[in-house]
Every structure is written in C-alpha cells, then in structure tokens.
PDB file of C-alpha atoms in Angstrom:
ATOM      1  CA  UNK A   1      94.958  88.176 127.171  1.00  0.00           C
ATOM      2  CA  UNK A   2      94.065  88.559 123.217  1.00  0.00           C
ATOM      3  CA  UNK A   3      96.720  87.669 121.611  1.00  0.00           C
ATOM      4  CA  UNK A   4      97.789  85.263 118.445  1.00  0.00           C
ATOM      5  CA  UNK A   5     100.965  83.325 117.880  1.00  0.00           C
ATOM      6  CA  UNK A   6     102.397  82.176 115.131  1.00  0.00           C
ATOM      7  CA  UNK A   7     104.611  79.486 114.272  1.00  0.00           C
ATOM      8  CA  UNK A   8     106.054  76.599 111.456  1.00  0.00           C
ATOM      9  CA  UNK A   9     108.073  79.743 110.005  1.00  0.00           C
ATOM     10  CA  UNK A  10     111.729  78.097 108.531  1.00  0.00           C
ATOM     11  CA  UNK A  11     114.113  77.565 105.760  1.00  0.00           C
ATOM     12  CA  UNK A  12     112.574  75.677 102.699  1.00  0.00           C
ATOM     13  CA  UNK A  13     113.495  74.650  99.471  1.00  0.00           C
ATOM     14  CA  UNK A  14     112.298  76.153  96.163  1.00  0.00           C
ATOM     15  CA  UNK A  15     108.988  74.109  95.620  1.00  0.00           C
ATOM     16  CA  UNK A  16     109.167  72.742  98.812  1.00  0.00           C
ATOM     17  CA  UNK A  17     105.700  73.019 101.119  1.00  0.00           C
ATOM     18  CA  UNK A  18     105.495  74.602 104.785  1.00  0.00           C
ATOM     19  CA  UNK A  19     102.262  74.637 107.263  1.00  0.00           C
ATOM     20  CA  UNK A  20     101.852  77.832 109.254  1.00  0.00           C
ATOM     21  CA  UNK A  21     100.013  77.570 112.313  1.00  0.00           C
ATOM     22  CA  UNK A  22      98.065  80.602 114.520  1.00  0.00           C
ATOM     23  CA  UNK A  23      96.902  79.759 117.997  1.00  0.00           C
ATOM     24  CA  UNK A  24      94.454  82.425 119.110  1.00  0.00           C
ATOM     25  CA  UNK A  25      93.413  83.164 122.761  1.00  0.00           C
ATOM     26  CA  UNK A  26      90.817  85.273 123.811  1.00  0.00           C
ATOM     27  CA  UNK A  27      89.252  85.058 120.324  1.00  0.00           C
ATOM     28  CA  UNK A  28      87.771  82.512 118.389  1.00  0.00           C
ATOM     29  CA  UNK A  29      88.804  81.967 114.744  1.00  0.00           C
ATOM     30  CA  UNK A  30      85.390  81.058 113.650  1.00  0.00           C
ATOM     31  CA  UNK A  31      83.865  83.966 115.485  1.00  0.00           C
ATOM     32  CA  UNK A  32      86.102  86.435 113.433  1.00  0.00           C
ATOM     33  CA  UNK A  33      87.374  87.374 110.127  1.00  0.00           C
ATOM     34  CA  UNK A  34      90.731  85.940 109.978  1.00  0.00           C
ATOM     35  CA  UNK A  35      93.695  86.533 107.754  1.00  0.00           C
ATOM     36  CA  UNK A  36      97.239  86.221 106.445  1.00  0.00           C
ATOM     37  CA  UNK A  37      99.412  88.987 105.727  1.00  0.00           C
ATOM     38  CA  UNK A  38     103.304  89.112 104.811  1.00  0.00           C
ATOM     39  CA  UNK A  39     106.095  91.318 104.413  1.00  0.00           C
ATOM     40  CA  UNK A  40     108.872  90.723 101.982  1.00  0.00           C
ATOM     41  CA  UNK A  41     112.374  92.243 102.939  1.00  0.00           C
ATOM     42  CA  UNK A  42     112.518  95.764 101.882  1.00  0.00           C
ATOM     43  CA  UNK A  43     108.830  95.594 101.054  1.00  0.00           C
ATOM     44  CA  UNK A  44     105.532  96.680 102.056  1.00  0.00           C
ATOM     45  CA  UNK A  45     102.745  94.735 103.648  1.00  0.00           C
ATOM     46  CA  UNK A  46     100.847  92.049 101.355  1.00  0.00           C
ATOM     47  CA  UNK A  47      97.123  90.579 101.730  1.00  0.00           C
ATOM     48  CA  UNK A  48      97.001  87.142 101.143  1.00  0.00           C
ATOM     49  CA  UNK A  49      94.080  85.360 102.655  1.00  0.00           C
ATOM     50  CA  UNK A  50      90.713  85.664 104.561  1.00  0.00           C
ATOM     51  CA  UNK A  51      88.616  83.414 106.402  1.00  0.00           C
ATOM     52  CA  UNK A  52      85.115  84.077 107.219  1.00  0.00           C
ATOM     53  CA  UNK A  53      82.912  83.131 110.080  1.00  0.00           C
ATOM     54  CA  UNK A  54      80.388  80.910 107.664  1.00  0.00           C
ATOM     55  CA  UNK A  55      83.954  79.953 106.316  1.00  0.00           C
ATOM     56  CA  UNK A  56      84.464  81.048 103.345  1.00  0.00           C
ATOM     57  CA  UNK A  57      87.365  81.980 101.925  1.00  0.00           C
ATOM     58  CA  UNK A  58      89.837  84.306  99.499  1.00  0.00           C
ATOM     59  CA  UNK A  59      93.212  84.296  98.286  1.00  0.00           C
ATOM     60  CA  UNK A  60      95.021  86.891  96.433  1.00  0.00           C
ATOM     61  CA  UNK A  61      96.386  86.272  92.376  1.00  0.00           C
ATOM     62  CA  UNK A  62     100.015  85.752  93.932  1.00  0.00           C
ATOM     63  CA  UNK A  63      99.175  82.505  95.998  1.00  0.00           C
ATOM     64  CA  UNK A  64      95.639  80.896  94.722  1.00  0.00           C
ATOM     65  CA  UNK A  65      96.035  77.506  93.496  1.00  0.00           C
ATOM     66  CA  UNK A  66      99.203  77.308  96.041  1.00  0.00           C
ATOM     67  CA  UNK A  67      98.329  78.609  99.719  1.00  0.00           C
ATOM     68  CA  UNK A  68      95.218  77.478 101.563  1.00  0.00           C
ATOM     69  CA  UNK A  69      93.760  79.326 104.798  1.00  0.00           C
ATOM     70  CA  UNK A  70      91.933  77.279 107.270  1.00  0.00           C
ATOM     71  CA  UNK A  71      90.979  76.656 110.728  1.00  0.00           C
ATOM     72  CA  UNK A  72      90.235  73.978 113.664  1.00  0.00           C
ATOM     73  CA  UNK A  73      87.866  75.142 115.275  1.00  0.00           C
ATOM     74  CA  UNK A  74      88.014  72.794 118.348  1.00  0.00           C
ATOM     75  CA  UNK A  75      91.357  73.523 118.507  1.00  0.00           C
ATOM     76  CA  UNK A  76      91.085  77.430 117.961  1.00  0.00           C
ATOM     77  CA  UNK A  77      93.760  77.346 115.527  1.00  0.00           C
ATOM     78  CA  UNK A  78      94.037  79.279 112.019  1.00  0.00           C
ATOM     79  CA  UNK A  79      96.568  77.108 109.200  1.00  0.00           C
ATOM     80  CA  UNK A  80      98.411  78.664 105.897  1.00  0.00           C
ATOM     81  CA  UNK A  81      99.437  75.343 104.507  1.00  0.00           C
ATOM     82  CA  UNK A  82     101.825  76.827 101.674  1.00  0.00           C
ATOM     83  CA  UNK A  83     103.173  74.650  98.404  1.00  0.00           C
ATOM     84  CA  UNK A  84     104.855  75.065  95.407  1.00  0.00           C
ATOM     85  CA  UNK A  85     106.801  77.900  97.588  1.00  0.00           C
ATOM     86  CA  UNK A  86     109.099  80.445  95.315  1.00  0.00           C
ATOM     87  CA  UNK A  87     112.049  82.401  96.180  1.00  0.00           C
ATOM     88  CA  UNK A  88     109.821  85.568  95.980  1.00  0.00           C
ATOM     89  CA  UNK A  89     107.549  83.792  99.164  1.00  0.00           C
ATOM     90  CA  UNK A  90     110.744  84.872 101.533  1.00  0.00           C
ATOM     91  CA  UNK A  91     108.459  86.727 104.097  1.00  0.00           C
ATOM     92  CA  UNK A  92     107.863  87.476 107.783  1.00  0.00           C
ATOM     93  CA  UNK A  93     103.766  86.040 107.709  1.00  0.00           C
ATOM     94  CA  UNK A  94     101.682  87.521 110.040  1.00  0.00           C
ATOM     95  CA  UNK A  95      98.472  85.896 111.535  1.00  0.00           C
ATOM     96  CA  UNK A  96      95.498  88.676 111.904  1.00  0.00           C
ATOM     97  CA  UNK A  97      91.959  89.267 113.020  1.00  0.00           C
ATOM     98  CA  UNK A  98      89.496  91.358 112.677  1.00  0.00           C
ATOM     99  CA  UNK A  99      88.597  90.851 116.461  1.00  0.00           C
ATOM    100  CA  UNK A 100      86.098  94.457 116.410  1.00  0.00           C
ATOM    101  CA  UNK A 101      84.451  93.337 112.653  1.00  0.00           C
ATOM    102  CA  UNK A 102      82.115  95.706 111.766  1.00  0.00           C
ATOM    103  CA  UNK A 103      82.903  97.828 114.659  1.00  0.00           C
ATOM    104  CA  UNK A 104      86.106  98.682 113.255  1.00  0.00           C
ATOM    105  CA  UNK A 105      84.685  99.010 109.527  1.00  0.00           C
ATOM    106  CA  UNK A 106      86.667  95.518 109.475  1.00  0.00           C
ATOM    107  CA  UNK A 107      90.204  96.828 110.180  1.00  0.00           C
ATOM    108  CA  UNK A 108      92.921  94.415 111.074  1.00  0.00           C
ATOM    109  CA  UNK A 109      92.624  94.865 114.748  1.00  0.00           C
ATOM    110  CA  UNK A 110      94.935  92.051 116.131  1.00  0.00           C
ATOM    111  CA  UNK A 111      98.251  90.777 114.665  1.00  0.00           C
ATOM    112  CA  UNK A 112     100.763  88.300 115.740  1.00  0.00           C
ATOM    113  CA  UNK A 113     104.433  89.097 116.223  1.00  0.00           C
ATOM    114  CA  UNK A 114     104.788  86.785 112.830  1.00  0.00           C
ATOM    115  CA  UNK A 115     106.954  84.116 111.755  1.00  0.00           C
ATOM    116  CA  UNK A 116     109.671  84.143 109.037  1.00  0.00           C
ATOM    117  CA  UNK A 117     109.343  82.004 106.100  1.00  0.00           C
ATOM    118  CA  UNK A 118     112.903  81.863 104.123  1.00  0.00           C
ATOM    119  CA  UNK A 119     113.015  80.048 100.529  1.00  0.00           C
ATOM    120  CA  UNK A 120     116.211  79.539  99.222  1.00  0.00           C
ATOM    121  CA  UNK A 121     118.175  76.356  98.038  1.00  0.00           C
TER     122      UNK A 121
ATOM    123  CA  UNK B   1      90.316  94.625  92.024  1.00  0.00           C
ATOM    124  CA  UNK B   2      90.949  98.249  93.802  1.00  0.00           C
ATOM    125  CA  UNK B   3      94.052  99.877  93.457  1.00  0.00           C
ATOM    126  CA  UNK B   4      95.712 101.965  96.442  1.00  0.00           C
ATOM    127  CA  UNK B   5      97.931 104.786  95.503  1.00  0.00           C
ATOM    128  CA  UNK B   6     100.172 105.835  98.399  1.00  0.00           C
ATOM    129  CA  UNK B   7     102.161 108.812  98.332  1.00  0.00           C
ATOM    130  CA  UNK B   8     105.073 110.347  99.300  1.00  0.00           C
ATOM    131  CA  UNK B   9     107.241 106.786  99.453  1.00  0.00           C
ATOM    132  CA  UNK B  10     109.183 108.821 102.294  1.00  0.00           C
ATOM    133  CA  UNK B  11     109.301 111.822 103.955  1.00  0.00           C
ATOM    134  CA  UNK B  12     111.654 113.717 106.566  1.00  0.00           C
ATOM    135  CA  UNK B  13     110.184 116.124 108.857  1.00  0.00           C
ATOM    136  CA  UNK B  14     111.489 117.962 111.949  1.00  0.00           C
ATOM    137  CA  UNK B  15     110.060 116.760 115.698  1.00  0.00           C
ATOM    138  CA  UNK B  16     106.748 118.994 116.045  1.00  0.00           C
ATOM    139  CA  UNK B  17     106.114 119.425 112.537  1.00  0.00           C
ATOM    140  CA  UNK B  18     102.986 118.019 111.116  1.00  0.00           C
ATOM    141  CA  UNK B  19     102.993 115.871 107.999  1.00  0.00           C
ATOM    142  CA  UNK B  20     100.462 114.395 105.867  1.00  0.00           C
ATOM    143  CA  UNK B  21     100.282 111.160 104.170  1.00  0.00           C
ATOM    144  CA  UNK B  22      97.733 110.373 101.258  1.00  0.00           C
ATOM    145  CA  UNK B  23      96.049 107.187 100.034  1.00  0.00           C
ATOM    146  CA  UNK B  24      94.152 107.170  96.855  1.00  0.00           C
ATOM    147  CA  UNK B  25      92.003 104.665  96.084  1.00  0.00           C
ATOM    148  CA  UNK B  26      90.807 103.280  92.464  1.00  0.00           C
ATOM    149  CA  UNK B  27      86.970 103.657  93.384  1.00  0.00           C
ATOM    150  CA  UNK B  28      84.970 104.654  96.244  1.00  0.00           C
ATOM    151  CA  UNK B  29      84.805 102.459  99.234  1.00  0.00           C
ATOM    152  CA  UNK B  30      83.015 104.574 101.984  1.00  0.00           C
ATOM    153  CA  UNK B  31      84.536 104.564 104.990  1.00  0.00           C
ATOM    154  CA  UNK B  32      86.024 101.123 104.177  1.00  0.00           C
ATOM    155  CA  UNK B  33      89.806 102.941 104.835  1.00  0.00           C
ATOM    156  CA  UNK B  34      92.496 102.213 107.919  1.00  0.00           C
ATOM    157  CA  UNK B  35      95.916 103.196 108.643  1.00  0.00           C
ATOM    158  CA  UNK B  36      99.042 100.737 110.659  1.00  0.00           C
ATOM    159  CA  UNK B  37     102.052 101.468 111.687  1.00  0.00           C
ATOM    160  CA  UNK B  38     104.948  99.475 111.338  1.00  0.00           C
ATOM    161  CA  UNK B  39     108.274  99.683 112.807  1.00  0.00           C
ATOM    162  CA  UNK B  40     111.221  97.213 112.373  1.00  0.00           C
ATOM    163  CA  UNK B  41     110.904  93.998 114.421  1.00  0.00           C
ATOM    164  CA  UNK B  42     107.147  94.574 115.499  1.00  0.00           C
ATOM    165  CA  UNK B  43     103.667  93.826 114.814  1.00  0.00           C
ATOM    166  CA  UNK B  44     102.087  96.280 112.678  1.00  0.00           C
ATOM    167  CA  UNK B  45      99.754  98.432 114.885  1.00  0.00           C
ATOM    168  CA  UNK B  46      96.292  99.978 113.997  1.00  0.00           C
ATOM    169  CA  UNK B  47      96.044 103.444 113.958  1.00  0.00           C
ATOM    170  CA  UNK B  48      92.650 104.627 112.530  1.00  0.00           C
ATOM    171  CA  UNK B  49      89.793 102.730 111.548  1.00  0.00           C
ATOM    172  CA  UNK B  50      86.994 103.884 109.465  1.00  0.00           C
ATOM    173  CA  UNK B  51      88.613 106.227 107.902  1.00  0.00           C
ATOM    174  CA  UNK B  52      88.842 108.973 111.283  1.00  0.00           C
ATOM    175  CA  UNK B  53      88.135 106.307 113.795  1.00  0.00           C
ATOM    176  CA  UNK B  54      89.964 106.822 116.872  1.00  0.00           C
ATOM    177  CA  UNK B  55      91.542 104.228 119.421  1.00  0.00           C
ATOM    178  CA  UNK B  56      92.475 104.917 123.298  1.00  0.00           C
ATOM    179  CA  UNK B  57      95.804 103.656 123.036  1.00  0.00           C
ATOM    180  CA  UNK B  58      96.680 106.013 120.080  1.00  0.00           C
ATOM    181  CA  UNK B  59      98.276 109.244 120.684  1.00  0.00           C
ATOM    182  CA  UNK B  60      95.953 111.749 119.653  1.00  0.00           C
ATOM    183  CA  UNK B  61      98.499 113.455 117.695  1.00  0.00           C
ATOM    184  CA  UNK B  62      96.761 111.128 114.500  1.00  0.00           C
ATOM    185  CA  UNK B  63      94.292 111.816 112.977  1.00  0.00           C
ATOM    186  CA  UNK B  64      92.865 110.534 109.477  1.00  0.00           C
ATOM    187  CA  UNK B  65      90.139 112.129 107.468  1.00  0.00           C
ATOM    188  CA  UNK B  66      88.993 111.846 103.497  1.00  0.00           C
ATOM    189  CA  UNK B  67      85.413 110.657 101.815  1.00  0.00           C
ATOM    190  CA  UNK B  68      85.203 109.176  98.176  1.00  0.00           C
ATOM    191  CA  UNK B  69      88.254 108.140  96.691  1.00  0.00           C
ATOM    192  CA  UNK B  70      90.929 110.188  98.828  1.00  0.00           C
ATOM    193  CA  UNK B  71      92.017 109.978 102.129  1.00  0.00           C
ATOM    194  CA  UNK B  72      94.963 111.437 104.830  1.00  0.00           C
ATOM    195  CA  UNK B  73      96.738 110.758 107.782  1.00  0.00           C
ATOM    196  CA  UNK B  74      98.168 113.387 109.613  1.00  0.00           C
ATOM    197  CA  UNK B  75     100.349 113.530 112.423  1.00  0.00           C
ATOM    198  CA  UNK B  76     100.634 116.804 114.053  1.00  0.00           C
ATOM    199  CA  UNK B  77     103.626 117.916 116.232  1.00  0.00           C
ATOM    200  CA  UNK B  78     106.321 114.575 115.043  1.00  0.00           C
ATOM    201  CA  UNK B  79     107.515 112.626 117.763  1.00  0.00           C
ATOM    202  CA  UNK B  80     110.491 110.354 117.716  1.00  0.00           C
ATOM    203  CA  UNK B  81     108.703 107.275 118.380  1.00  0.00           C
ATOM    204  CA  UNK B  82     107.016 108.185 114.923  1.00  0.00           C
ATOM    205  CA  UNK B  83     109.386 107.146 112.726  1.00  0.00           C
ATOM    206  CA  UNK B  84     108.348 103.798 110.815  1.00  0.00           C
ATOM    207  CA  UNK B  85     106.608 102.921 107.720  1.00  0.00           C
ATOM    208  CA  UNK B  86     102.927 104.085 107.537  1.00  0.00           C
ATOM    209  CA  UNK B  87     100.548 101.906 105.494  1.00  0.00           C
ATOM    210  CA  UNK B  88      96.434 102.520 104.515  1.00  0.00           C
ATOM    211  CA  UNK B  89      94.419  99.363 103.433  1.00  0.00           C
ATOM    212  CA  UNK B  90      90.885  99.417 102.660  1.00  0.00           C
ATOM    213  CA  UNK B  91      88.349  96.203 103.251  1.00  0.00           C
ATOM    214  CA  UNK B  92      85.440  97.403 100.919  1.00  0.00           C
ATOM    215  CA  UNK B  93      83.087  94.555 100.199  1.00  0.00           C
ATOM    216  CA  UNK B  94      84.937  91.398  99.587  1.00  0.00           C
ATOM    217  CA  UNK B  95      88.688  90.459  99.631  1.00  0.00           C
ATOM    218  CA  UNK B  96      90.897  91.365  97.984  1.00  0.00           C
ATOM    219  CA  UNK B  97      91.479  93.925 100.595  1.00  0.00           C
ATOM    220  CA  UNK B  98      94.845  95.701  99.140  1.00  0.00           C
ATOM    221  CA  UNK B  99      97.762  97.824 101.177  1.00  0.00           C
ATOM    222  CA  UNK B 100      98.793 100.865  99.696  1.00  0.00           C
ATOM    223  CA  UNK B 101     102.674 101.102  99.017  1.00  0.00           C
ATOM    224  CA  UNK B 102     103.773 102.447 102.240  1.00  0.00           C
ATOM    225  CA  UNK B 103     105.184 106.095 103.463  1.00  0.00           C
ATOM    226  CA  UNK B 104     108.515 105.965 105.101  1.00  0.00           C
ATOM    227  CA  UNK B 105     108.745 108.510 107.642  1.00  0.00           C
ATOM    228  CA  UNK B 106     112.184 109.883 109.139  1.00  0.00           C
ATOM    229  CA  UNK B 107     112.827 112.047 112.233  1.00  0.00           C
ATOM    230  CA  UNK B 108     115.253 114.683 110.971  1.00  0.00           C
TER     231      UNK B 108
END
C-alpha cells in the first residue's frame, strides 16, 4: 500500500525545536517531489516546503531561516526539523507527495493523516 | 510570488443543486491549477488535477474547468458527503506553490 505516516507531532515551548518525521511506503522520497503542508485551527491549508528529486529545496517567507525539509534516503524517510517555533506554528502538518509528478501537472497526490504540532507555554 | 484569490469564503446550497467555486490567480500558470477537499479529521483529498483532470475514485459529479488566470469547480447535483472546505493550489514553475483561501460549503 502507498501510504505516508507522520509522526514527532507534540506540545512545545515557545522557541523550543521539534523534528517531524514521514515514513513513506510504496514511494520513494527521492523519486518524488515531496512536501510539507499545515493547517492552523480555523485556517486554511499552508505550503511550507518542497523537496526535489536532485534535492533541492524551498521554503515559504513564514518558516525560512527556521524549518528545514530533508530526507534519508536509505531509510525512505522525509524530516521537518522545526526551531525557533512560535505560537502562530500551532498546526496539524501534513507530509505530501507528488507520487503522479508531471502526470498530475504536479498536484499533491498523496497526503498523510498528519500530526499535530501545539506551541504554547 | 502568485497570489490565489478564492471566492465565496462559504456557501449553502440545497442537496442536488449545483454550485460553483472560483480561484483567481495573480498571473497565468497554464494548467498548473488543482482542487482538495478537506473535511474535519481527514487527509485532504485530490479532486482535479490539471485544471479538468479527472480521477477514478472521484464522483463524477466534479468537474473543474478555466484557462489563463481564472478557474472553477463545480459540483453538480450536492450530495451530503460534500460538505467540507474546498481549496485550489497551483504548482506553476517553482515553489512557492500557494493555496487559495478556502470555500466552505454547507448542506442546507
């Protein structure tokens, strides 16, 4: 089955740092265009980061120079390593792919069920 | 950057009616334009791809269309499991690759 799971969601202090994790099966997160996405309560859905194939990769404004995407290959695992977290960061993150690339005109074709990330003191 | 401009916020329509949902985007990005679902407690879902792009496991009921700058979603004949929050994103050249604001749709 292709599917991806996330997990390392939890509570965390105002500038306090969290590591998301993203185990993929049936996929391989160098063979696709990966990404991070979030939801904020009572909010709509937010890019945040891309991973490419050759591996590069993009942030949005709201988390460069904080959040990092990457991957282990050899482990088939995607990472959002997040610092310097902020109340506003409270979140359900979702791990994606686009598993169809240009197929799909690169649409998000695969999500996770996502983890919740809650700042707060 | 491009900027997506989602409208309405929210609608409320009667089961079998057809709405309409619109994204409008800052410049063109071919057929660079998708549509999720989302309901409360799940995984966003794909809808359309490509701007009209159909998928098997998507009731046929949706369909999206547009060129250039503006694009729709239509559902025709509103179920109940149609309620949720409707969202368009393009992925035109490189990230970022933006949401629009979301449509809120209610079964009256």
């Amino acid at each position: 089955e292709v599917q991806l799971v996330e997990s390392g969601g939890g509570l965390v202090q105002p500038g306090g740092s969290l590591t998301l994790s993203c185990a993929a099966s049936g996929l391989s997160v160098s063979g696709s265009f990966m990404n991070w996405v979030r939801q904020a309560p009572g909010k709509g859905l937010e890019w945040l980061s891309t991973i490419y194939g050759n591996g590069d990769t993009f942030h949005a404004d709201s988390v460069r120079g904080r959040f990092t995407i990457s991957r282990l290959s050899s482990k088939n695992v995607l990472f959002f390593q997040m610092n310097s977290l902020r109340i506003e960061d409270t979140a359900v993150y979702f791990c994606t792919a686009m598993l169809s690339g240009a197929g799909h005109s690169y649409a998000i074709d695969l999500w996770g069920q996502g983890t919740t990330v809650t700042v707060s003191s | 950057d491009i900027q997506m401009t989602q409208s309405p916020s929210s609608l409320s329509a009667f089961l079998g009616d057809t709405v309409t949902i619109t994204c409008r985007t800052s410049q063109s990005i071919g057929t660079y334009l998708h549509w999720y679902q989302l309901k409360p407690g799940e995984a966003p879902k794909l809808l359309i791809y490509g701007v009209s792009g159909f998928l098997r496991e998507v009731p046929s009921r949706f369909t999206g269309s547009g060129s250039g700058t503006e694009f729709t979603l239509t559902i025709s004949g509103l179920q109940p499991e149609d309620s949720g929050i409707y969202f368009c994103q393009h992925t035109y050249l490189k990230p970022p690759w933006t949401f629009g604001q979301g449509t809120k749709v209610e079964i009256k």
